[in-house]
Short mmCIF file of C-alpha atoms and ligand atoms in Angstrom, two decimals:
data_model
loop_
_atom_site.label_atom_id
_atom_site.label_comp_id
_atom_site.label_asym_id
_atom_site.label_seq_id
_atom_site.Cartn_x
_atom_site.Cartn_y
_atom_site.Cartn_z
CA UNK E 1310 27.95 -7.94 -9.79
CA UNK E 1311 25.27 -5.38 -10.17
CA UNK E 1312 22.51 -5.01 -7.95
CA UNK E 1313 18.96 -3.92 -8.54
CA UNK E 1314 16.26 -3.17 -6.64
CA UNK E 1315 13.19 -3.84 -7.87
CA UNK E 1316 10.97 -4.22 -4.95
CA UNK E 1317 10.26 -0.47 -4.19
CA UNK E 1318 6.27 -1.93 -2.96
CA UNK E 1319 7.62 -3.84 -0.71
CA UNK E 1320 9.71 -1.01 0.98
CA UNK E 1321 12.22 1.69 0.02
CA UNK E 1322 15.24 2.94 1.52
CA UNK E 1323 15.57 5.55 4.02
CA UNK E 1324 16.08 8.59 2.47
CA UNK E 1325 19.59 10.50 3.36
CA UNK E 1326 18.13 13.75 4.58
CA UNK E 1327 15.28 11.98 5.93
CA UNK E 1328 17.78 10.06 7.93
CA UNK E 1329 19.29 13.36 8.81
CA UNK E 1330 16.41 14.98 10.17
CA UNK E 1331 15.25 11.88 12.44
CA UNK E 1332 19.17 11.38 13.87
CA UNK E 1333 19.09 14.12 16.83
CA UNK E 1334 16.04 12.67 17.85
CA UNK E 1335 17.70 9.67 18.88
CA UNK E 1336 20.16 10.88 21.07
CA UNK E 1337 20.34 14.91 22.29
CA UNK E 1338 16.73 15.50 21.08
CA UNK E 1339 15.50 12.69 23.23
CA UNK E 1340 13.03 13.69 25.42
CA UNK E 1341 9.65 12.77 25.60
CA UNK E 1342 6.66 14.61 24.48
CA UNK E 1343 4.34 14.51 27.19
CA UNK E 1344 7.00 16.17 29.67
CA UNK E 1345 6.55 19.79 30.20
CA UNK E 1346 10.57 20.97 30.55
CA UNK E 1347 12.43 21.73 27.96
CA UNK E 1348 13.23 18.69 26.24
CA UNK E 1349 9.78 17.24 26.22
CA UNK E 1350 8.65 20.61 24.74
CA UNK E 1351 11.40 20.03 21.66
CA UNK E 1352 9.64 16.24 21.05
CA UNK E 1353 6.35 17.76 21.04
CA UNK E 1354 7.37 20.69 19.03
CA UNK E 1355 8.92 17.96 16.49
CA UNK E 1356 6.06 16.13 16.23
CA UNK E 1357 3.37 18.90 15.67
CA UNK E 1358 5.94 19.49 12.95
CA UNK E 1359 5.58 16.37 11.69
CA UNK E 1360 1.88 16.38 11.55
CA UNK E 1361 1.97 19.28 9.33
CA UNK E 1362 4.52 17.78 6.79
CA UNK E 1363 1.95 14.65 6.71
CA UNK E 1364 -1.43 17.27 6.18
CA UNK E 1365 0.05 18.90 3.49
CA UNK E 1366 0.79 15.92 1.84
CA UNK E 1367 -3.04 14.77 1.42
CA UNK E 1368 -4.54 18.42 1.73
CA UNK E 1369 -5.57 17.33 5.88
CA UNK E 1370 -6.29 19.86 8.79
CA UNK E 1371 -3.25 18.95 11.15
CA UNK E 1372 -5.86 17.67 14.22
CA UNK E 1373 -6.89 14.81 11.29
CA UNK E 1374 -3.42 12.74 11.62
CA UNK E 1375 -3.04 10.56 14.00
CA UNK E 1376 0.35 8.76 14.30
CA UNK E 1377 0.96 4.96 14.46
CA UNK E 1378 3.26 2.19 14.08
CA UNK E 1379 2.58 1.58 10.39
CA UNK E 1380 0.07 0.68 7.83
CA UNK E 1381 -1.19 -2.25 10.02
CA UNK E 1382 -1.90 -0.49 12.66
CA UNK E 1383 -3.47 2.34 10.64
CA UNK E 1384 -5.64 -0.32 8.85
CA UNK E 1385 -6.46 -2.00 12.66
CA UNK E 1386 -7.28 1.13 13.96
CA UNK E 1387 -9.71 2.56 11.35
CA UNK E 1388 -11.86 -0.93 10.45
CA UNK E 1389 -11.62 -2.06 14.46
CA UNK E 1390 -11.81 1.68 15.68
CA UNK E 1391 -14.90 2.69 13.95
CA UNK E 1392 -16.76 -0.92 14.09
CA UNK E 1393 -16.58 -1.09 17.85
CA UNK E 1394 -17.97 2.40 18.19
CA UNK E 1395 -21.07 0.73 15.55
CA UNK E 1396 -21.47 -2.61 17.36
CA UNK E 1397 -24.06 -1.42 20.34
CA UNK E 1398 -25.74 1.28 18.20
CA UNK E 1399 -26.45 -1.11 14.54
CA UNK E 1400 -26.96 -4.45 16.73
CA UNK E 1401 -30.61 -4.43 15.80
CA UNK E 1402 -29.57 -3.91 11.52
CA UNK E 1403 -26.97 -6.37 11.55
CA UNK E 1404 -23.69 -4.53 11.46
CA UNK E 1405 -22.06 -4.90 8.03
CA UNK E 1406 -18.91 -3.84 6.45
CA UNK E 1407 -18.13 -3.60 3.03
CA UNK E 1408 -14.31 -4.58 1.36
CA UNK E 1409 -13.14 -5.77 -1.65
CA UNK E 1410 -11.61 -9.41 -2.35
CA UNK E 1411 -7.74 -7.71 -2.83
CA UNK E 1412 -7.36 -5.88 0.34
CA UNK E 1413 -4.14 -6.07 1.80
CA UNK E 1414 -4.30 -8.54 4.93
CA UNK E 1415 -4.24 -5.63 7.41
CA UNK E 1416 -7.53 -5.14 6.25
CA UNK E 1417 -8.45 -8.65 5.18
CA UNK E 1418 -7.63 -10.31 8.34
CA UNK E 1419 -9.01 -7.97 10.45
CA UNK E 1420 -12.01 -8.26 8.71
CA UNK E 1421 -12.01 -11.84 9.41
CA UNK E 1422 -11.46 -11.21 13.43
CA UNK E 1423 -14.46 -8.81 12.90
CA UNK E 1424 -16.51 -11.41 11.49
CA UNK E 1425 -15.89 -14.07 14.23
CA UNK E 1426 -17.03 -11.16 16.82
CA UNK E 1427 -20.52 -10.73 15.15
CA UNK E 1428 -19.77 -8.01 12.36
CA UNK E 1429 -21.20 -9.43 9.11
CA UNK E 1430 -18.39 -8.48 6.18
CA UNK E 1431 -19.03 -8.45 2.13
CA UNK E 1432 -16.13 -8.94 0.05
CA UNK E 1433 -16.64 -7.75 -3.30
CA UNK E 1434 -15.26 -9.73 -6.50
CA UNK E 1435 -13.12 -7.32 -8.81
CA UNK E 1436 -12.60 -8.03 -12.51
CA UNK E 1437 -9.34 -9.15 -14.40
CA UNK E 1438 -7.87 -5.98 -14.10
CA UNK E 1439 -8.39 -5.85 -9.86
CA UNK E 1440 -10.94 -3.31 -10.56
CA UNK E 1441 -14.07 -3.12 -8.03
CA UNK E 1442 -17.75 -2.60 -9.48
CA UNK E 1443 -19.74 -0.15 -8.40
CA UNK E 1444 -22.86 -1.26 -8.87
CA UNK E 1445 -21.89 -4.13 -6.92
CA UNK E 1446 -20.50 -2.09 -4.46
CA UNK E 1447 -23.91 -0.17 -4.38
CA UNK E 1448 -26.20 -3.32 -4.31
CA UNK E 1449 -23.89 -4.34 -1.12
CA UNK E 1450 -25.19 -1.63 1.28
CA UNK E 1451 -27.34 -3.16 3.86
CA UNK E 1452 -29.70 -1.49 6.46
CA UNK E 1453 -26.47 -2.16 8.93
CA UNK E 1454 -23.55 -0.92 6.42
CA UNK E 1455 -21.62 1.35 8.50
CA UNK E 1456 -18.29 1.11 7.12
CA UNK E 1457 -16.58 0.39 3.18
CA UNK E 1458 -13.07 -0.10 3.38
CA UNK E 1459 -11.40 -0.44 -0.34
CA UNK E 1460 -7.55 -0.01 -0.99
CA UNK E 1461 -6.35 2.96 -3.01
CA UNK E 1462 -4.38 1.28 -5.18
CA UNK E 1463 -3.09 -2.55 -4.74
CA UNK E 1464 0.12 -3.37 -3.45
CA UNK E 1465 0.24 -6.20 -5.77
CA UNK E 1466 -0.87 -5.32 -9.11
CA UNK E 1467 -0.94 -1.80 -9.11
CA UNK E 1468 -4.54 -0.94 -9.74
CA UNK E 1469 -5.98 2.17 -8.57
CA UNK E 1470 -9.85 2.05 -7.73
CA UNK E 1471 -11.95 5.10 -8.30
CA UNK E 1472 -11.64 5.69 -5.08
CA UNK E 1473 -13.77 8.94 -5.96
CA UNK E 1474 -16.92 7.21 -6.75
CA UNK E 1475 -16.67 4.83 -3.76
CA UNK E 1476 -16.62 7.48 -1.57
CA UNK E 1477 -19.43 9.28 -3.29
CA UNK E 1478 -21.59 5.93 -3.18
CA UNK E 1479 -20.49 6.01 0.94
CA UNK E 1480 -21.41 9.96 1.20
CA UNK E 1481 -24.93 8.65 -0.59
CA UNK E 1482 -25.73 5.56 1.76
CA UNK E 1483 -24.22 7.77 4.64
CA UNK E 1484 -21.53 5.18 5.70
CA UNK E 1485 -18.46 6.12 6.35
CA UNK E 1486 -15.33 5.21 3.69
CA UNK E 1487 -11.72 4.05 4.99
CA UNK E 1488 -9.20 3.62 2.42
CA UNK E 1489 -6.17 1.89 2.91
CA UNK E 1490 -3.44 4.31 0.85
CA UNK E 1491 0.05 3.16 1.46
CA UNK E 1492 0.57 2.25 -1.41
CA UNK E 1493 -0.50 5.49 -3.21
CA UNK E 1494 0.41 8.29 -0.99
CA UNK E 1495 3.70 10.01 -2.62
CA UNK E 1496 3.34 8.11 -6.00
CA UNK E 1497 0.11 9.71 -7.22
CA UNK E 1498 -2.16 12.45 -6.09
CA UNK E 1499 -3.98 11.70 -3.20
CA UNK E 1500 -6.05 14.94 -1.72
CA UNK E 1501 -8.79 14.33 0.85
CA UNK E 1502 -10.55 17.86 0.62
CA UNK E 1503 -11.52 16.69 -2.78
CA UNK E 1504 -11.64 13.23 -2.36
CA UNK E 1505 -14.95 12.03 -0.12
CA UNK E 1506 -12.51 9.61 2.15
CA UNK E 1507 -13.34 9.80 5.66
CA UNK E 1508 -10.23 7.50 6.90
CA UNK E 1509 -7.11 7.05 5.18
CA UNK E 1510 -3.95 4.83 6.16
CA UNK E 1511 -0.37 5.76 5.61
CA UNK E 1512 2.99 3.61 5.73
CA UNK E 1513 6.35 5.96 6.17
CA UNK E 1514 8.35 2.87 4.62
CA UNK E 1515 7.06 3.17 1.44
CA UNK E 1516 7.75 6.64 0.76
CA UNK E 1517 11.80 6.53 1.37
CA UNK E 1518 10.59 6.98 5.17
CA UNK E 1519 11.41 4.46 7.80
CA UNK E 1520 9.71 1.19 9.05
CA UNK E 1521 7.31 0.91 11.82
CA UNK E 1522 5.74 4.36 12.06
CA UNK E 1523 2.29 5.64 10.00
CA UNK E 1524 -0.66 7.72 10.09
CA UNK E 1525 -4.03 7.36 10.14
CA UNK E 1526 -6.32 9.98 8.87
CA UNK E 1527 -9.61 10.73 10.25
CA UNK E 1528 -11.75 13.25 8.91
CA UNK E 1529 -12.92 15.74 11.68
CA UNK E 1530 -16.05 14.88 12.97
CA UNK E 1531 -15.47 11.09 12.76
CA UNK E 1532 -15.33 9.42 15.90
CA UNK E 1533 -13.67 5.94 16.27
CA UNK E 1534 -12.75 4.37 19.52
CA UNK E 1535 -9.31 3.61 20.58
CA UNK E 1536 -8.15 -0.09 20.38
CA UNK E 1537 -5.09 0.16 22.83
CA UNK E 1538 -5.76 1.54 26.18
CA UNK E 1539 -3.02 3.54 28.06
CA UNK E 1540 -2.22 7.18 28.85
CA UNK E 1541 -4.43 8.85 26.16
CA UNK E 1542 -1.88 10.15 23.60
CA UNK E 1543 -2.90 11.65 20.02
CA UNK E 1544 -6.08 12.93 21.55
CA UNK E 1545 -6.97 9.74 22.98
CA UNK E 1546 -7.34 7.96 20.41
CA UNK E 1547 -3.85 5.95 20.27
CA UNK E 1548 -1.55 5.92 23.74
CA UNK E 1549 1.92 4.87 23.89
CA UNK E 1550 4.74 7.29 23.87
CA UNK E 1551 5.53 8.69 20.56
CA UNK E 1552 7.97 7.26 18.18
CA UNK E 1553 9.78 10.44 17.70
CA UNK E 1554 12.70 10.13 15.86
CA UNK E 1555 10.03 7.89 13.45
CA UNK E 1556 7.55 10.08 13.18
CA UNK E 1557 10.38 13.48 11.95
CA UNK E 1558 10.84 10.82 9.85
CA UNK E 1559 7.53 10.42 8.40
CA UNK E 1560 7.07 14.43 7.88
CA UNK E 1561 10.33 14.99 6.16
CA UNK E 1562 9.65 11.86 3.90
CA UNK E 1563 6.18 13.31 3.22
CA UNK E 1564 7.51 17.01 2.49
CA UNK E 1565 10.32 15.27 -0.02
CA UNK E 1566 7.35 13.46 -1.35
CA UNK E 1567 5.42 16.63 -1.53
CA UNK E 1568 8.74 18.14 -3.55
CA UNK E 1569 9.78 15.03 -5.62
CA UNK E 1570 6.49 13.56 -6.33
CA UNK E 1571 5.93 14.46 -9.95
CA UNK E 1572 9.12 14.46 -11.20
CA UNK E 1573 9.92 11.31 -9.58
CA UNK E 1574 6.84 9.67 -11.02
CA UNK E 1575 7.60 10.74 -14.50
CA UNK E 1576 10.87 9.84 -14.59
CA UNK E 1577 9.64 6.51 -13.08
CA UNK E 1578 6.66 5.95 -15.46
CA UNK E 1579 8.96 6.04 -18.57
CA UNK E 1580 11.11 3.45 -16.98
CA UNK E 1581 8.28 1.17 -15.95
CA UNK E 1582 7.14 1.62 -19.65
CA UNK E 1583 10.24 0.48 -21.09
CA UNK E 1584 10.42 -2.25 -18.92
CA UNK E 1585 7.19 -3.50 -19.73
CA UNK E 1586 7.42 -3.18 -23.38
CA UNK E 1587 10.94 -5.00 -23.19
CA UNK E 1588 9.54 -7.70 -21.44
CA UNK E 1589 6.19 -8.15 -23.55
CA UNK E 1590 8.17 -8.02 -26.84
CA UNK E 1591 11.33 -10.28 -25.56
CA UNK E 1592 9.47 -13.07 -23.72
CA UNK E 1593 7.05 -15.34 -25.59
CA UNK E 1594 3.92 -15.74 -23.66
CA UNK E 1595 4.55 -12.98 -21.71
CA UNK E 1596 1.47 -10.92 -20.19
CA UNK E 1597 0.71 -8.27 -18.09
CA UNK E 1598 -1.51 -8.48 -14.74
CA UNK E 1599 -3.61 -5.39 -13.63
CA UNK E 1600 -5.29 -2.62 -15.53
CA UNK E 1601 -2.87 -1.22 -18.59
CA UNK E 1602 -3.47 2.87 -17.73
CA UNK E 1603 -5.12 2.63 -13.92
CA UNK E 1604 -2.31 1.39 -12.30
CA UNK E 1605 0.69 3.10 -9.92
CA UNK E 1606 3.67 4.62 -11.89
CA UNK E 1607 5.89 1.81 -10.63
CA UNK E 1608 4.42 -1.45 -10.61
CA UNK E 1609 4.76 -3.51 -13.27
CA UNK E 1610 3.51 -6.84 -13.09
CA UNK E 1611 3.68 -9.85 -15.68
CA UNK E 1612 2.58 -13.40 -15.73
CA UNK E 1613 4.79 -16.11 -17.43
CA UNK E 1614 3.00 -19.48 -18.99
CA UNK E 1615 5.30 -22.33 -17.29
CA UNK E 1616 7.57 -20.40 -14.69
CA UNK E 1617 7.52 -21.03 -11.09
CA UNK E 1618 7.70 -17.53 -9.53
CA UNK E 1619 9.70 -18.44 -6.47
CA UNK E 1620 12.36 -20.22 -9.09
CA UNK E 1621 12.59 -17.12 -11.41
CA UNK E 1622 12.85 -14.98 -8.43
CA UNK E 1623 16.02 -16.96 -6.99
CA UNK E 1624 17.34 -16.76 -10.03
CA UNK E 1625 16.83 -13.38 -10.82
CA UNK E 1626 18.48 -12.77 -7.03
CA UNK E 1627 21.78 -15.21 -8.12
CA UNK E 1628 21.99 -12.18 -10.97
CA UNK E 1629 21.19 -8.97 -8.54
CA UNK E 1630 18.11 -8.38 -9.31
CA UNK E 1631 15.44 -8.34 -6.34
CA UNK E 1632 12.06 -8.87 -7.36
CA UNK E 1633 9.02 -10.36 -5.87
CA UNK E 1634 6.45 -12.63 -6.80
CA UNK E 1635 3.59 -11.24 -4.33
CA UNK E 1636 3.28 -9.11 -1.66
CA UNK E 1637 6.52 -9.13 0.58
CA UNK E 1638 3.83 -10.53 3.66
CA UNK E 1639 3.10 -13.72 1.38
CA UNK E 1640 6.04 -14.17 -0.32
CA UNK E 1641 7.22 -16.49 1.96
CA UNK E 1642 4.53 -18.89 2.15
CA UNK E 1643 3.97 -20.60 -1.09
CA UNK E 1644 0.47 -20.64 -1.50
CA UNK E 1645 -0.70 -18.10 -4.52
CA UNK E 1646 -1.63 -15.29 -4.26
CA UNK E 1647 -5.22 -13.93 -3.26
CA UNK E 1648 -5.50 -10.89 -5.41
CA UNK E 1649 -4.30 -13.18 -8.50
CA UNK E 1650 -6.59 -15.87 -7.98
CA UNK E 1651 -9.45 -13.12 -7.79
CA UNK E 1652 -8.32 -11.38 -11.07
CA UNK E 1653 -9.28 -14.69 -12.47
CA UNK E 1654 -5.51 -16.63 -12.24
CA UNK E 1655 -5.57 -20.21 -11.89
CA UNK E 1656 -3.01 -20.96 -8.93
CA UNK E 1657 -0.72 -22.26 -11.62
CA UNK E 1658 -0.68 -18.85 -13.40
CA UNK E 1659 -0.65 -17.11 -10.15
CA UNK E 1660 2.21 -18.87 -9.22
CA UNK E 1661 4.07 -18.19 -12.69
CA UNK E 1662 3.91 -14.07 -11.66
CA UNK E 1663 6.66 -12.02 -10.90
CA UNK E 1664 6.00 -7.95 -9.89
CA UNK E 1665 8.66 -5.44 -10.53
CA UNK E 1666 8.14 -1.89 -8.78
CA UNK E 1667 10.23 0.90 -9.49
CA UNK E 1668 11.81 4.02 -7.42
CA UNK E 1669 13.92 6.61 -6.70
CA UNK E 1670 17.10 5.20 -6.93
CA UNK E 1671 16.60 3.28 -10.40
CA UNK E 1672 18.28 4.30 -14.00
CA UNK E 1673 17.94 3.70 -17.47
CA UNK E 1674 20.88 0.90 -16.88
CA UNK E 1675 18.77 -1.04 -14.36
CA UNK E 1676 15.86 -1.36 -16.89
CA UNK E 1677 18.70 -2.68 -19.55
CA UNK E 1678 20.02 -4.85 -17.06
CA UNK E 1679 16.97 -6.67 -16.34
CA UNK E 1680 15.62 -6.61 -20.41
CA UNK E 1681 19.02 -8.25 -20.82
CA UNK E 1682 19.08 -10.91 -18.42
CA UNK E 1683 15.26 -11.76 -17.45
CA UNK E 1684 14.69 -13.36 -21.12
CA UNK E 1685 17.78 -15.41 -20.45
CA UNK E 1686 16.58 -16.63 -17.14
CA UNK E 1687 13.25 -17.46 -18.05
CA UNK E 1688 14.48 -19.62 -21.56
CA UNK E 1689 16.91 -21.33 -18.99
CA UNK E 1690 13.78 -22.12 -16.88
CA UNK E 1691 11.59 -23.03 -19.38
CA UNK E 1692 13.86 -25.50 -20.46
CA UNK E 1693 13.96 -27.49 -17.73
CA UNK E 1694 9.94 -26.91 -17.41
CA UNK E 1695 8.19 -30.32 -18.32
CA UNK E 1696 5.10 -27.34 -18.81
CA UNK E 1697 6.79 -26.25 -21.36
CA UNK E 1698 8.04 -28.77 -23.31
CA UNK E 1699 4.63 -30.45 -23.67
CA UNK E 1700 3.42 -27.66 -25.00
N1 PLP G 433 -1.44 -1.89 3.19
C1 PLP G 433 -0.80 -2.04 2.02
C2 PLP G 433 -1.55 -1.81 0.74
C3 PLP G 433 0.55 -2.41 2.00
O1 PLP G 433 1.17 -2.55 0.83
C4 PLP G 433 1.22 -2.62 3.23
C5 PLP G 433 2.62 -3.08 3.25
O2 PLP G 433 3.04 -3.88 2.43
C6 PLP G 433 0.51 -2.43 4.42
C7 PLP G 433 -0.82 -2.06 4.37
C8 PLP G 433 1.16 -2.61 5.75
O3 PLP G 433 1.97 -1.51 6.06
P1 PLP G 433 3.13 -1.64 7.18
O4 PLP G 433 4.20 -2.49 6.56
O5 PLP G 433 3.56 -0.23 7.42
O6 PLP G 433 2.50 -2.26 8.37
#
């Protein structure tokens, strides 16, 4: 049977020469960075390569990435790293942070942790296309605002937020503007010495890189304070010994990116567009979730009247096709989905959703594929849908 993936959002293969580069750091390349012989010099060396490969990438000074274990921790470290720093200093104002109702829940939870230690948090309402408004955004800044933390683009739906405002509005208010990018970094351009971003989070396993390793960058000047204590590594502000052979792994996958990026995306795009136009035009009461131009080159994301996601997803799998009805995180759980219930979804729509997200690997076949058999599945379903037979 033929297989297609279709879940390149959730996370993407490792790619081969990425694999390549991070292999003799797991076995003759294996010493560790903080030892001054020889073979702790060749770790170190590696990753001060590494942190190069990832500043190019978003136009960053090298001393402005800080490695991690992922996007999680990137998100942890920025929203936890900069409030404690706050707490003492606004206690008098009322610290307050400002985030948007869509945030992925690295940031989302930890919001809520923030919240039950005294930080006050805003979460702002976005419209039906997942876009933030500004002017809310701007009538949000309190005496004790010290920190905004909106998404680049969402994991779900796809939408990009004028991220370049936001941080303009932050620059303005002087509070500092954390943007949670893993989903954007290597599928559209994403430059911090033009963009007004003073942090910005990083997953490797989203970018044909591998999983648990990240980056966090922090413009220079910006002080946060660690949130793991240990033998001061990356400057202090994040100890534990490196993840070598996952960090070579981030830099090449950022310096493909770097290479690959547009004609990837391109390629992609076209693809995407096909797919959604097959799927609009083929399937009756068929609609699209997110904004129609802001959105990443390859998420597509549709919402079916009378289809159970988690239904048309097994289905779709019994036929090779891996999609996903959410994020990967909430997938599981069968409760719908937060950033479709605050595009305006009713659970029942948000629960009739099904995202497709497109990479490297996919062809012109795939898309056919899928136009071919997703009409099928979802007649079969409908059939048996008592929603759709009253109808
Ligand atoms: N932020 C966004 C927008 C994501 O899509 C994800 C992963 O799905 C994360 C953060 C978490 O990244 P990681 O899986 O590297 O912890």
């Amino acid at each position: 049977m033929r297989r297609v993936y279709l879940d390149y959002a959730a996370t993407t293969p490792l790619d081969r020469e990425v694999l390549e580069a991070m292999l003799p750091y797991f076995s003759e390349k294996f010493g560790n960075p903080s030892s001054l012989h020889s073979f702790g010099r060749e770790a170190h060396e590696a990753i001060e390569t590494s942190r190069e490969k990832v500043a190019d990438l978003i136009g960053a000074k090298d001393n402005e990435i800080i490695f991690t274990s992922g996007g999680t921790e990137s998100d942890n470290l920025a929203l936890r790293g900069i409030a404690y720093l706050n707490r003492d200093k606004l206690k008098e104002k009322g610290p307050h942070i400002i985030t948007s109702s869509i945030e992925h829940p690295a940031v989302l939870e930890t919001c809520k942790d923030l919240e039950k230690e005294g930080f006050e948090v805003k979460y702002l309402n976005v419209d039906k296309y997942g876009l933030i408004d500004l002017d809310e955004l701007q009538n949000s800044v309190t005496k004790g605002t010290f920190l905004i933390s909106i998404m680049f683009a969402n994991n779900e739906i796809g939408t990009i937020e004028p991220v370049e405002e936001i941080g303009k509005i932050a620059r303005e208010y002087n509070v500092l503007f954390h943007t949670d990018a893993v989903q954007a970094v290597g599928k559209i351009n994403v430059d911090v010495k033009k963009l007004p971003v003073d942090l910005l989070s990083i997953s490797a396993h989203k970018i044909y890189g591998p999983k648990g390793v990240g980056a966090l960058f922090v413009r220079e000047g910006v002080k946060l304070k660690s949130i793991q204590t240990g033998g001061g590594h990356e400057g202090g502000t994040r100890s534990g010994t490196e993840n070598v052979p996952g960090i070579v792994g981030l830099g090449e996958a950022c310096r493909l990116a770097k290479i690959r990026m547009e004609d990837d995306n391109s390629r992609i795009k076209k693809l995407r567009d096909k797919l959604i136009k097959g799927i609009l035009d083929s399937v009756e009461e068929s609609y699209l979730n997110g904004h129609p131009e802001k959105r990443l080159p390859n998420n597509a994301h549709f919402r079916f009247t009378a289809i159970e996601g988690e239904s048309l997803i097994l289905f779709l799998d019994q036929k090779g096709i891996a999609a996903s009805t959410g994020s990967a995180c909430s997938s599981k759980k069968l409760k719908a989905s937060h950033v479709l219930l605050a595009i305006g979804l009713s659970p029942v729509e948000a629960h009739g959703s099904l995202r497709l997200t497109l990479g490297r690997e996919n062809t012109e076949e795939d898309v056919n594929y899928v136009l071919e058999v997703l009409p099928e599945v979802i007649g079969k379903l409908r059939e048996i849908s008592p929603l759709w037979r009253e109808k």
